[in-house]
């Protein structure tokens, strides 16, 4: 019994290690009901009802998959949930729809040109569902053994024993496979399949032979027959790959030259054309199905005029994904030109977009968001502390207030309290400056800092260098 | 000479062939009309087929891998990291094919159980030889592509097995038709002129 408990503790630990808490990890969807009406607080989303409703319509458009090459612009002040809406959309679409997320500045690389980076991002956002014969291991789990190699930080080694009614085999596993086994909570008595090429694990159910230890299984456990014959079989499996992955498979240099050339870098346009015609052929024969996905470009004002005109053209192709951009800029200079335009995006591209505005959160909504974040960051907060934090959020920014959650809970922990009180929030508020107070401070002590030219017009300076 | 009308024999004849001679080994590369690729290696002295491998390409394209039908597996020169990290343990049974002049032969190493454990049955419905064990530790279906190609069915009387040094050896006596065809085909291969300048093997010693 003790060993089972120990195994479970181990399991929990390794899962928390995989999933860290990010800025948007509390978002699990768009928070819409079946008729795509936004609920006030749902799936981690709060307020922003109009924008979410609009995203719901976009979601429907993507799901139907008929319309190619539309662009959506999420525009709004910083901290009004633009990225959150995009993340929620990705979650609502599910794991089968390709969703590529990039920041506008990611395209500036020395390794490849801007248009190549954009093309790759576009092709990463289009999936193909295709049937392929694959090596499958199918059997009942006899034993899973995972142990750490000697020494600290030693790699984990795992052994998996599988059987059918006719045979039994031991397998050695690497760290990736161990992680996915733990994630799927595979244990002795489960009947599983493993795709040898991709390492994907599928739990078919529990073996009938294990039906007696009923208390160890959940109520919804499905019982299946132990497979027969050989453990390894060749089976037709449906894969979802992106166009970019197919490009990479076909452009990789092989033999010993592969050692000298990296896998990334530019892909020749001939290869892309070849693959496009091949995919078209598969679709005609009914062998493959195309799944148009979403390309999300955050900080879209960081793209320059070349990228915008490239996008204009790329959106016209029928294999283009839905492009969602987000920006927090108002009327500003288009990067790479001296012209000004709304959101820093040229008018001709803006004309092809549907624009979804996000507006600042109300007091009540801020409180709700902070409450959700407290839960996500595993932090007990007293009611008055939350009120103070909401005040902080209204007066400074929501991001700053969220920063204070974990810091305040650490302060509370130090005085061995289980709940964060108002004093803890006040303490971290004085320990860490927000942007506004920091600016105040700089203005006061400007003369004593290094390289100060006395102009004191920092915002204007930024405008020039941009 | 009934084998001359077989699809297999005709496809061998029509395939684009090139040949290399490396010491005592004759290597022949076939490119079939349907795009498939095959390589055969013969011992020049004994005329025995040492290795036969097929190029297997994924549906999505790419270089593909060599799948060895007969002979020892080809060691992977550049082990790639993107293969899933689950493999049979080193101590698990390994199957390899090695034909002799008169027999088709399968060797399964790392099988410690005594000879009485195994039952080796011919299954003509699925065109394979089935090995099963009474202790339910090993089970394998052996395909016999050589016989399938010349449309011969399997016969239990041709199967023999022996067990020694943890290795189970299963032999199947080559039928006369197969022997005739192989002999004839070796003669036919002599017509393919070996390429003179063999690409250097980059021997570093």
Short mmCIF file of C-alpha atoms in Angstrom, two decimals, chain A:
data_model
loop_
_atom_site.label_atom_id
_atom_site.label_comp_id
_atom_site.label_asym_id
_atom_site.label_seq_id
_atom_site.Cartn_x
_atom_site.Cartn_y
_atom_site.Cartn_z
CA UNK A 1 0.00 0.00 0.00
CA UNK A 2 2.80 2.34 0.99
CA UNK A 3 4.60 1.71 -2.26
CA UNK A 4 1.47 2.60 -4.26
CA UNK A 5 1.17 5.88 -2.36
CA UNK A 6 4.84 6.61 -3.00
CA UNK A 7 4.39 5.92 -6.69
CA UNK A 8 1.48 8.34 -6.81
CA UNK A 9 3.46 11.09 -5.10
CA UNK A 10 6.24 10.57 -7.63
CA UNK A 11 3.68 10.82 -10.42
CA UNK A 12 2.18 14.09 -9.18
CA UNK A 13 5.62 15.60 -8.86
CA UNK A 14 6.67 14.84 -12.37
CA UNK A 15 3.43 16.23 -13.79
CA UNK A 16 3.78 19.55 -11.98
CA UNK A 17 7.29 19.70 -13.31
CA UNK A 18 5.98 19.52 -16.88
CA UNK A 19 3.25 22.15 -16.54
CA UNK A 20 4.54 25.44 -15.19
CA UNK A 21 2.24 28.33 -14.53
CA UNK A 22 2.39 30.86 -17.33
CA UNK A 23 0.79 34.24 -17.76
CA UNK A 24 -2.18 32.72 -19.56
CA UNK A 25 -2.27 29.21 -18.13
CA UNK A 26 -5.57 29.90 -16.39
CA UNK A 27 -7.29 30.14 -19.76
CA UNK A 28 -9.03 26.98 -20.87
CA UNK A 29 -11.25 28.29 -23.63
CA UNK A 30 -13.22 31.27 -24.82
CA UNK A 31 -15.93 30.85 -22.18
CA UNK A 32 -18.79 30.62 -24.65
CA UNK A 33 -21.95 28.56 -24.38
CA UNK A 34 -23.24 26.30 -27.14
CA UNK A 35 -24.85 29.14 -29.04
CA UNK A 36 -21.51 31.01 -28.88
CA UNK A 37 -22.83 33.58 -26.39
CA UNK A 38 -20.16 34.64 -23.90
CA UNK A 39 -20.68 33.72 -20.26
CA UNK A 40 -19.66 36.39 -17.76
CA UNK A 41 -16.97 34.31 -16.05
CA UNK A 42 -16.04 31.00 -17.61
CA UNK A 43 -12.97 28.94 -18.57
CA UNK A 44 -10.72 31.58 -17.07
CA UNK A 45 -12.18 34.37 -19.20
CA UNK A 46 -13.72 37.45 -17.63
CA UNK A 47 -15.60 40.34 -19.28
CA UNK A 48 -14.60 41.54 -22.79
CA UNK A 49 -17.92 40.17 -23.96
CA UNK A 50 -18.05 41.80 -27.37
CA UNK A 51 -14.53 40.71 -28.27
CA UNK A 52 -15.22 37.17 -27.10
CA UNK A 53 -18.43 37.04 -29.05
CA UNK A 54 -16.52 38.16 -32.13
CA UNK A 55 -13.88 35.49 -31.44
CA UNK A 56 -16.69 32.97 -31.22
CA UNK A 57 -17.81 33.89 -34.73
CA UNK A 58 -14.21 33.56 -35.93
CA UNK A 59 -14.05 30.18 -34.19
CA UNK A 60 -17.08 29.02 -36.12
CA UNK A 61 -15.49 30.21 -39.34
CA UNK A 62 -12.28 28.30 -38.61
CA UNK A 63 -14.16 25.14 -37.63
CA UNK A 64 -16.09 25.14 -40.87
CA UNK A 65 -12.75 25.51 -42.61
CA UNK A 66 -14.21 26.77 -45.87
CA UNK A 67 -12.87 30.28 -45.94
CA UNK A 68 -9.14 30.73 -46.44
CA UNK A 69 -6.94 33.68 -45.87
CA UNK A 70 -8.97 35.92 -43.58
CA UNK A 71 -7.24 38.19 -41.16
CA UNK A 72 -8.49 39.32 -37.79
CA UNK A 73 -6.95 42.15 -35.81
CA UNK A 74 -7.29 42.29 -32.05
CA UNK A 75 -6.66 45.89 -31.08
CA UNK A 76 -6.68 47.33 -27.61
CA UNK A 77 -4.69 48.88 -24.82
CA UNK A 78 -2.02 46.85 -23.03
CA UNK A 79 -3.46 44.39 -20.55
CA UNK A 80 -6.93 44.15 -22.02
CA UNK A 81 -6.77 40.45 -22.82
CA UNK A 82 -5.79 40.31 -26.50
CA UNK A 83 -3.35 37.46 -26.04
CA UNK A 84 -5.78 35.81 -23.64
CA UNK A 85 -8.49 35.77 -26.31
CA UNK A 86 -6.08 34.26 -28.84
CA UNK A 87 -5.01 31.61 -26.33
CA UNK A 88 -8.64 30.89 -25.52
CA UNK A 89 -9.36 30.48 -29.22
CA UNK A 90 -6.47 28.01 -29.50
CA UNK A 91 -7.85 26.02 -26.57
CA UNK A 92 -11.37 26.06 -27.98
CA UNK A 93 -10.13 24.76 -31.33
CA UNK A 94 -8.61 21.72 -29.67
CA UNK A 95 -5.33 19.91 -30.23
CA UNK A 96 -6.20 18.74 -33.75
CA UNK A 97 -6.30 22.19 -35.33
CA UNK A 98 -2.86 23.65 -35.90
CA UNK A 99 -2.36 26.88 -33.98
CA UNK A 100 0.92 28.70 -34.45
CA UNK A 101 1.72 31.50 -32.08
CA UNK A 102 4.54 33.93 -32.78
CA UNK A 103 5.60 37.42 -31.86
CA UNK A 104 6.05 39.96 -34.63
CA UNK A 105 9.72 40.37 -33.84
CA UNK A 106 10.41 36.65 -34.25
CA UNK A 107 10.79 37.04 -38.00
CA UNK A 108 14.00 39.05 -37.67
CA UNK A 109 16.62 36.36 -37.74
CA UNK A 110 20.04 36.15 -39.31
CA UNK A 111 19.42 32.58 -40.41
CA UNK A 112 16.57 33.19 -42.77
CA UNK A 113 14.86 36.02 -44.55
CA UNK A 114 11.72 37.65 -43.21
CA UNK A 115 9.50 36.22 -45.90
CA UNK A 116 10.89 32.73 -45.35
CA UNK A 117 10.10 32.98 -41.64
CA UNK A 118 6.58 34.13 -42.46
CA UNK A 119 6.10 31.38 -45.04
CA UNK A 120 7.20 28.79 -42.52
CA UNK A 121 4.82 30.22 -39.93
CA UNK A 122 1.97 30.15 -42.45
CA UNK A 123 2.73 26.56 -43.45
CA UNK A 124 2.98 25.51 -39.81
CA UNK A 125 -0.62 26.67 -39.46
CA UNK A 126 -2.02 24.30 -42.07
CA UNK A 127 -2.51 20.68 -41.14
CA UNK A 128 -3.06 17.63 -43.27
CA UNK A 129 -4.84 14.61 -41.92
CA UNK A 130 -3.45 11.59 -43.68
CA UNK A 131 -3.68 7.84 -43.31
CA UNK A 132 -0.33 6.15 -43.04
CA UNK A 133 0.79 2.65 -42.22
CA UNK A 134 2.71 2.67 -39.00
CA UNK A 135 4.39 0.28 -36.58
CA UNK A 136 2.14 -0.14 -33.58
CA UNK A 137 2.90 -1.93 -30.34
CA UNK A 138 -0.33 -3.20 -28.82
CA UNK A 139 -0.45 -5.11 -25.57
CA UNK A 140 -1.33 -5.35 -21.91
CA UNK A 141 1.04 -3.69 -19.46
CA UNK A 142 2.63 -6.24 -17.13
CA UNK A 143 5.06 -3.93 -15.39
CA UNK A 144 6.36 -0.36 -15.56
CA UNK A 145 9.69 0.27 -13.84
CA UNK A 146 11.15 3.76 -13.73
CA UNK A 147 14.36 4.47 -11.91
CA UNK A 148 16.93 7.17 -11.75
CA UNK A 149 20.47 6.35 -12.84
CA UNK A 150 23.09 6.59 -10.10
CA UNK A 151 24.38 10.03 -9.19
CA UNK A 152 22.53 13.30 -8.93
CA UNK A 153 20.76 14.49 -12.03
CA UNK A 154 21.19 11.09 -13.65
CA UNK A 155 18.86 10.44 -16.55
CA UNK A 156 15.83 8.38 -15.79
CA UNK A 157 15.69 4.94 -17.29
CA UNK A 158 12.51 3.02 -17.74
CA UNK A 159 11.51 -0.52 -18.58
CA UNK A 160 8.10 -1.49 -19.83
CA UNK A 161 6.90 -5.08 -20.04
CA UNK A 162 4.02 -5.75 -22.39
CA UNK A 163 2.22 -8.98 -23.23
CA UNK A 164 -0.37 -10.46 -25.49
CA UNK A 165 -2.06 -13.80 -24.94
CA UNK A 166 0.81 -15.40 -26.87
CA UNK A 167 3.99 -13.51 -25.98
CA UNK A 168 5.75 -11.11 -23.68
CA UNK A 169 8.49 -8.53 -24.37
CA UNK A 170 10.54 -6.01 -22.40
CA UNK A 171 11.10 -2.55 -23.81
CA UNK A 172 13.63 0.13 -22.82
CA UNK A 173 12.29 3.66 -22.69
CA UNK A 174 13.87 7.09 -22.91
CA UNK A 175 12.85 10.17 -20.95
CA UNK A 176 10.23 11.39 -23.46
CA UNK A 177 8.42 8.07 -23.38
CA UNK A 178 8.60 7.94 -19.57
CA UNK A 179 7.04 11.39 -19.36
CA UNK A 180 4.17 10.51 -21.63
CA UNK A 181 3.58 7.22 -19.79
CA UNK A 182 3.33 9.14 -16.53
CA UNK A 183 1.10 11.74 -18.09
CA UNK A 184 -1.29 9.07 -19.35
CA UNK A 185 -1.10 7.40 -15.92
CA UNK A 186 -0.35 4.02 -17.46
CA UNK A 187 -0.20 1.21 -14.91
CA UNK A 188 -0.05 -2.56 -14.84
CA UNK A 189 -3.21 -4.08 -16.28
CA UNK A 190 -3.88 -1.34 -18.84
CA UNK A 191 -4.16 -2.29 -22.50
CA UNK A 192 -2.30 0.31 -24.55
CA UNK A 193 -1.08 1.01 -28.04
CA UNK A 194 2.13 2.88 -28.78
CA UNK A 195 2.86 4.37 -32.17
CA UNK A 196 6.51 3.50 -32.65
CA UNK A 197 7.22 6.37 -35.04
CA UNK A 198 5.66 9.21 -33.05
CA UNK A 199 5.67 7.73 -29.55
CA UNK A 200 1.98 8.50 -29.11
CA UNK A 201 0.33 6.43 -26.40
CA UNK A 202 -3.32 5.44 -26.55
CA UNK A 203 -5.05 3.80 -23.61
CA UNK A 204 -7.61 1.29 -24.83
CA UNK A 205 -8.87 0.23 -21.39
CA UNK A 206 -8.18 -2.21 -18.60
CA UNK A 207 -7.63 -5.89 -19.16
CA UNK A 208 -10.49 -8.26 -18.19
CA UNK A 209 -7.96 -10.26 -16.20
CA UNK A 210 -7.75 -7.30 -13.83
CA UNK A 211 -11.53 -6.96 -13.43
CA UNK A 212 -11.46 -8.34 -9.87
CA UNK A 213 -9.37 -5.56 -8.32
CA UNK A 214 -12.32 -3.30 -8.80
CA UNK A 215 -11.57 -0.84 -6.01
CA UNK A 216 -8.32 0.11 -7.70
CA UNK A 217 -10.10 1.28 -10.85
CA UNK A 218 -12.35 4.22 -11.49
CA UNK A 219 -16.04 3.81 -12.16
CA UNK A 220 -15.74 4.64 -15.80
CA UNK A 221 -13.01 2.07 -16.44
CA UNK A 222 -13.53 0.25 -19.72
CA UNK A 223 -12.60 -3.40 -19.80
CA UNK A 224 -11.08 -4.87 -22.93
CA UNK A 225 -9.72 -8.22 -24.03
CA UNK A 226 -5.95 -8.78 -23.86
CA UNK A 227 -4.72 -8.63 -27.50
CA UNK A 228 -3.65 -11.78 -29.36
CA UNK A 229 -0.67 -12.73 -31.47
CA UNK A 230 2.34 -10.53 -32.00
CA UNK A 231 2.95 -7.37 -29.98
CA UNK A 232 4.14 -5.38 -32.96
CA UNK A 233 1.75 -4.86 -35.81
CA UNK A 234 1.51 -2.71 -38.87
CA UNK A 235 -1.67 -0.69 -38.85
CA UNK A 236 -3.19 2.21 -40.70
CA UNK A 237 -3.18 5.24 -38.44
CA UNK A 238 -4.48 8.72 -39.06
CA UNK A 239 -1.78 11.34 -38.53
CA UNK A 240 -2.11 15.09 -38.50
CA UNK A 241 1.00 16.77 -39.84
CA UNK A 242 1.55 20.37 -40.83
CA UNK A 243 2.64 21.41 -44.30
CA UNK A 244 5.87 22.69 -42.76
CA UNK A 245 6.66 19.27 -41.31
CA UNK A 246 6.21 17.69 -44.74
CA UNK A 247 8.51 20.36 -46.17
CA UNK A 248 11.17 19.54 -43.61
CA UNK A 249 10.94 15.78 -44.17
CA UNK A 250 11.47 16.29 -47.88
CA UNK A 251 14.22 18.85 -47.69
CA UNK A 252 16.48 17.26 -45.12
CA UNK A 253 19.92 16.38 -46.37
CA UNK A 254 20.78 12.79 -45.71
CA UNK A 255 23.86 10.68 -45.28
CA UNK A 256 26.82 12.06 -43.44
CA UNK A 257 26.16 15.56 -44.82
CA UNK A 258 23.28 15.76 -42.35
CA UNK A 259 25.87 16.14 -39.61
CA UNK A 260 27.05 19.43 -41.04
CA UNK A 261 23.80 21.08 -42.01
CA UNK A 262 21.19 22.08 -39.51
CA UNK A 263 17.63 20.97 -40.04
CA UNK A 264 16.27 24.48 -39.97
CA UNK A 265 17.12 27.19 -42.43
CA UNK A 266 15.45 28.00 -45.67
CA UNK A 267 13.42 25.58 -47.69
CA UNK A 268 13.63 25.74 -51.46
CA UNK A 269 10.54 26.95 -53.25
CA UNK A 270 10.69 23.99 -55.65
CA UNK A 271 10.19 21.63 -52.74
CA UNK A 272 7.19 23.63 -51.56
CA UNK A 273 5.65 23.58 -55.04
CA UNK A 274 6.25 19.85 -55.29
CA UNK A 275 4.55 19.27 -51.97
CA UNK A 276 1.64 21.55 -52.79
CA UNK A 277 0.90 19.57 -55.94
CA UNK A 278 1.31 16.28 -54.09
CA UNK A 279 -1.12 17.40 -51.39
CA UNK A 280 -3.59 18.54 -54.03
CA UNK A 281 -3.30 15.10 -55.61
CA UNK A 282 -3.94 13.35 -52.28
CA UNK A 283 -6.96 15.52 -51.64
CA UNK A 284 -8.40 14.70 -55.03
CA UNK A 285 -7.91 11.00 -54.43
CA UNK A 286 -9.50 11.36 -50.99
CA UNK A 287 -6.32 10.17 -49.25
CA UNK A 288 -5.83 13.34 -47.26
CA UNK A 289 -7.88 16.09 -45.74
CA UNK A 290 -6.72 19.63 -45.23
CA UNK A 291 -7.23 21.32 -41.87
CA UNK A 292 -6.73 25.07 -42.10
CA UNK A 293 -5.50 26.39 -38.81
CA UNK A 294 -4.64 29.68 -37.20
CA UNK A 295 -1.52 31.82 -37.31
CA UNK A 296 -1.43 34.21 -34.40
CA UNK A 297 0.98 37.13 -34.66
CA UNK A 298 1.33 38.98 -31.39
CA UNK A 299 2.80 42.51 -31.42
CA UNK A 300 1.91 42.76 -35.12
CA UNK A 301 3.17 46.37 -35.29
CA UNK A 302 6.71 44.94 -35.13
CA UNK A 303 6.29 43.55 -38.66
CA UNK A 304 7.61 45.90 -41.33
CA UNK A 305 6.26 47.09 -44.66
CA UNK A 306 7.81 44.18 -46.57
CA UNK A 307 6.07 41.65 -44.35
CA UNK A 308 2.77 43.44 -44.69
CA UNK A 309 2.88 43.45 -48.47
CA UNK A 310 3.99 39.81 -48.42
CA UNK A 311 1.01 38.98 -46.20
CA UNK A 312 -1.32 40.82 -48.57
CA UNK A 313 -0.26 38.43 -51.28
CA UNK A 314 -0.01 35.31 -49.12
CA UNK A 315 -3.55 35.74 -47.80
CA UNK A 316 -4.89 35.39 -51.30
CA UNK A 317 -3.64 31.83 -51.68
CA UNK A 318 -6.32 29.22 -51.08
CA UNK A 319 -4.05 27.32 -48.72
CA UNK A 320 -3.72 30.32 -46.41
CA UNK A 321 -4.70 29.95 -42.76
CA UNK A 322 -6.75 32.39 -40.73
CA UNK A 323 -4.31 35.03 -39.52
CA UNK A 324 -4.99 36.68 -36.19
CA UNK A 325 -2.89 39.68 -35.21
CA UNK A 326 -2.78 41.57 -31.98
CA UNK A 327 -1.44 45.04 -31.39
CA UNK A 328 -1.54 47.60 -28.62
CA UNK A 329 -0.48 50.57 -30.76
CA UNK A 330 -2.59 53.50 -31.81
CA UNK A 331 -1.81 55.65 -34.84
CA UNK A 332 1.88 55.11 -35.30
CA UNK A 333 4.65 54.79 -37.84
CA UNK A 334 4.63 51.68 -40.07
CA UNK A 335 7.92 49.98 -39.46
CA UNK A 336 10.26 50.45 -42.43
CA UNK A 337 8.55 53.60 -43.69
CA UNK A 338 7.98 57.19 -42.57
CA UNK A 339 4.22 56.94 -42.99
CA UNK A 340 1.83 56.81 -40.10
CA UNK A 341 -1.12 54.48 -40.04
CA UNK A 342 -3.64 53.17 -37.49
CA UNK A 343 -2.10 50.34 -35.42
CA UNK A 344 1.11 50.67 -37.46
CA UNK A 345 -0.44 48.51 -40.16
CA UNK A 346 -0.82 49.76 -43.77
CA UNK A 347 -4.32 50.69 -44.84
CA UNK A 348 -4.55 48.13 -47.64
CA UNK A 349 -3.94 45.29 -45.19
CA UNK A 350 -6.24 46.85 -42.60
CA UNK A 351 -8.90 46.89 -45.28
CA UNK A 352 -8.66 43.10 -45.60
CA UNK A 353 -9.03 42.59 -41.87
CA UNK A 354 -11.93 42.45 -39.50
CA UNK A 355 -11.00 44.41 -36.42
CA UNK A 356 -12.01 43.30 -32.96
CA UNK A 357 -11.47 45.93 -30.27
CA UNK A 358 -10.81 45.12 -26.63
CA UNK A 359 -11.60 47.69 -23.97
CA UNK A 360 -10.18 48.21 -20.47
CA UNK A 361 -11.63 46.02 -17.73
CA UNK A 362 -14.07 47.36 -15.16
CA UNK A 363 -13.31 47.29 -11.46
CA UNK A 364 -15.45 44.20 -10.87
CA UNK A 365 -13.85 42.34 -13.79
CA UNK A 366 -10.36 43.12 -12.52
CA UNK A 367 -11.30 41.63 -9.17
CA UNK A 368 -12.60 38.50 -10.87
CA UNK A 369 -9.41 38.09 -12.92
CA UNK A 370 -7.22 38.54 -9.85
CA UNK A 371 -9.33 35.96 -8.06
CA UNK A 372 -8.82 33.46 -10.89
CA UNK A 373 -5.07 34.14 -10.92
CA UNK A 374 -4.91 33.58 -7.14
CA UNK A 375 -6.45 30.16 -7.66
CA UNK A 376 -4.10 29.41 -10.56
CA UNK A 377 -1.03 30.42 -8.58
CA UNK A 378 -2.28 28.38 -5.62
CA UNK A 379 -2.51 31.29 -3.24
CA UNK A 380 -5.08 31.90 -0.49
CA UNK A 381 -6.00 35.56 -0.31
CA UNK A 382 -8.16 37.30 2.24
CA UNK A 383 -11.08 39.41 1.03
CA UNK A 384 -9.58 42.76 2.04
CA UNK A 385 -6.24 41.87 0.46
CA UNK A 386 -8.06 41.17 -2.77
CA UNK A 387 -9.82 44.53 -2.53
CA UNK A 388 -6.49 46.29 -2.09
CA UNK A 389 -5.02 44.37 -4.99
CA UNK A 390 -7.96 45.37 -7.17
CA UNK A 391 -7.33 49.00 -6.25
CA UNK A 392 -3.70 48.53 -7.25
CA UNK A 393 -4.83 47.04 -10.54
CA UNK A 394 -7.13 49.98 -11.31
CA UNK A 395 -4.56 52.57 -10.42
CA UNK A 396 -1.46 51.00 -11.93
CA UNK A 397 -1.93 48.03 -14.21
CA UNK A 398 -3.42 44.57 -14.14
CA UNK A 399 -0.06 42.97 -14.94
CA UNK A 400 1.59 44.67 -11.98
CA UNK A 401 -1.19 43.53 -9.67
CA UNK A 402 -0.81 39.94 -10.90
CA UNK A 403 2.94 40.15 -10.20
CA UNK A 404 2.09 40.96 -6.61
CA UNK A 405 0.07 37.77 -6.05
CA UNK A 406 2.90 35.25 -5.80
CA UNK A 407 5.30 37.72 -4.21
CA UNK A 408 2.73 38.53 -1.52
CA UNK A 409 2.04 34.88 -0.91
CA UNK A 410 5.77 34.29 -0.42
CA UNK A 411 5.85 37.08 2.14
CA UNK A 412 2.85 35.54 3.89
CA UNK A 413 4.56 32.15 3.90
CA UNK A 414 7.60 33.65 5.61
CA UNK A 415 5.50 34.71 8.54
CA UNK A 416 3.95 31.23 8.50
CA UNK A 417 0.47 32.43 7.63
CA UNK A 418 -1.73 30.32 5.38
CA UNK A 419 -3.62 33.30 3.99
CA UNK A 420 -2.32 36.47 2.34
CA UNK A 421 -3.43 39.51 4.34
CA UNK A 422 -3.70 43.16 3.42
CA UNK A 423 -0.35 43.86 5.14
CA UNK A 424 1.46 41.38 2.90
CA UNK A 425 0.11 43.11 -0.21
CA UNK A 426 1.08 46.49 1.18
CA UNK A 427 4.56 45.21 1.94
CA UNK A 428 5.23 43.93 -1.58
CA UNK A 429 3.65 47.11 -2.95
CA UNK A 430 6.35 49.07 -1.16
CA UNK A 431 9.08 46.57 -2.06
CA UNK A 432 8.41 46.51 -5.79
CA UNK A 433 7.78 49.65 -7.77
CA UNK A 434 5.25 49.82 -10.55
CA UNK A 435 6.08 51.55 -13.80
CA UNK A 436 4.53 54.88 -12.75
CA UNK A 437 6.32 55.13 -9.40
CA UNK A 438 9.58 54.09 -10.99
CA UNK A 439 9.23 56.95 -13.45
CA UNK A 440 8.49 59.36 -10.62
CA UNK A 441 11.59 58.16 -8.85
CA UNK A 442 13.72 58.65 -11.94
CA UNK A 443 12.42 62.16 -12.45
CA UNK A 444 13.28 63.05 -8.90
CA UNK A 445 16.83 61.71 -8.93
CA UNK A 446 17.60 62.16 -12.59
CA UNK A 447 20.72 64.24 -12.04
CA UNK A 448 22.42 61.54 -10.01
CA UNK A 449 22.15 58.81 -12.65
CA UNK A 450 24.88 58.02 -15.17
CA UNK A 451 24.86 59.45 -18.71
CA UNK A 452 21.97 61.75 -18.05
CA UNK A 453 21.67 64.48 -20.65
CA UNK A 454 19.23 66.46 -18.60
CA UNK A 455 16.59 66.49 -21.30
CA UNK A 456 14.30 64.27 -19.29
CA UNK A 457 12.18 63.40 -22.28
CA UNK A 458 12.59 59.66 -22.25
CA UNK A 459 9.36 58.88 -24.15
CA UNK A 460 10.35 61.20 -26.99
CA UNK A 461 13.76 59.62 -27.24
CA UNK A 462 12.12 56.24 -27.70
CA UNK A 463 10.01 57.56 -30.52
CA UNK A 464 13.13 58.58 -32.44
CA UNK A 465 14.99 55.31 -32.09
CA UNK A 466 12.06 53.15 -33.02
#
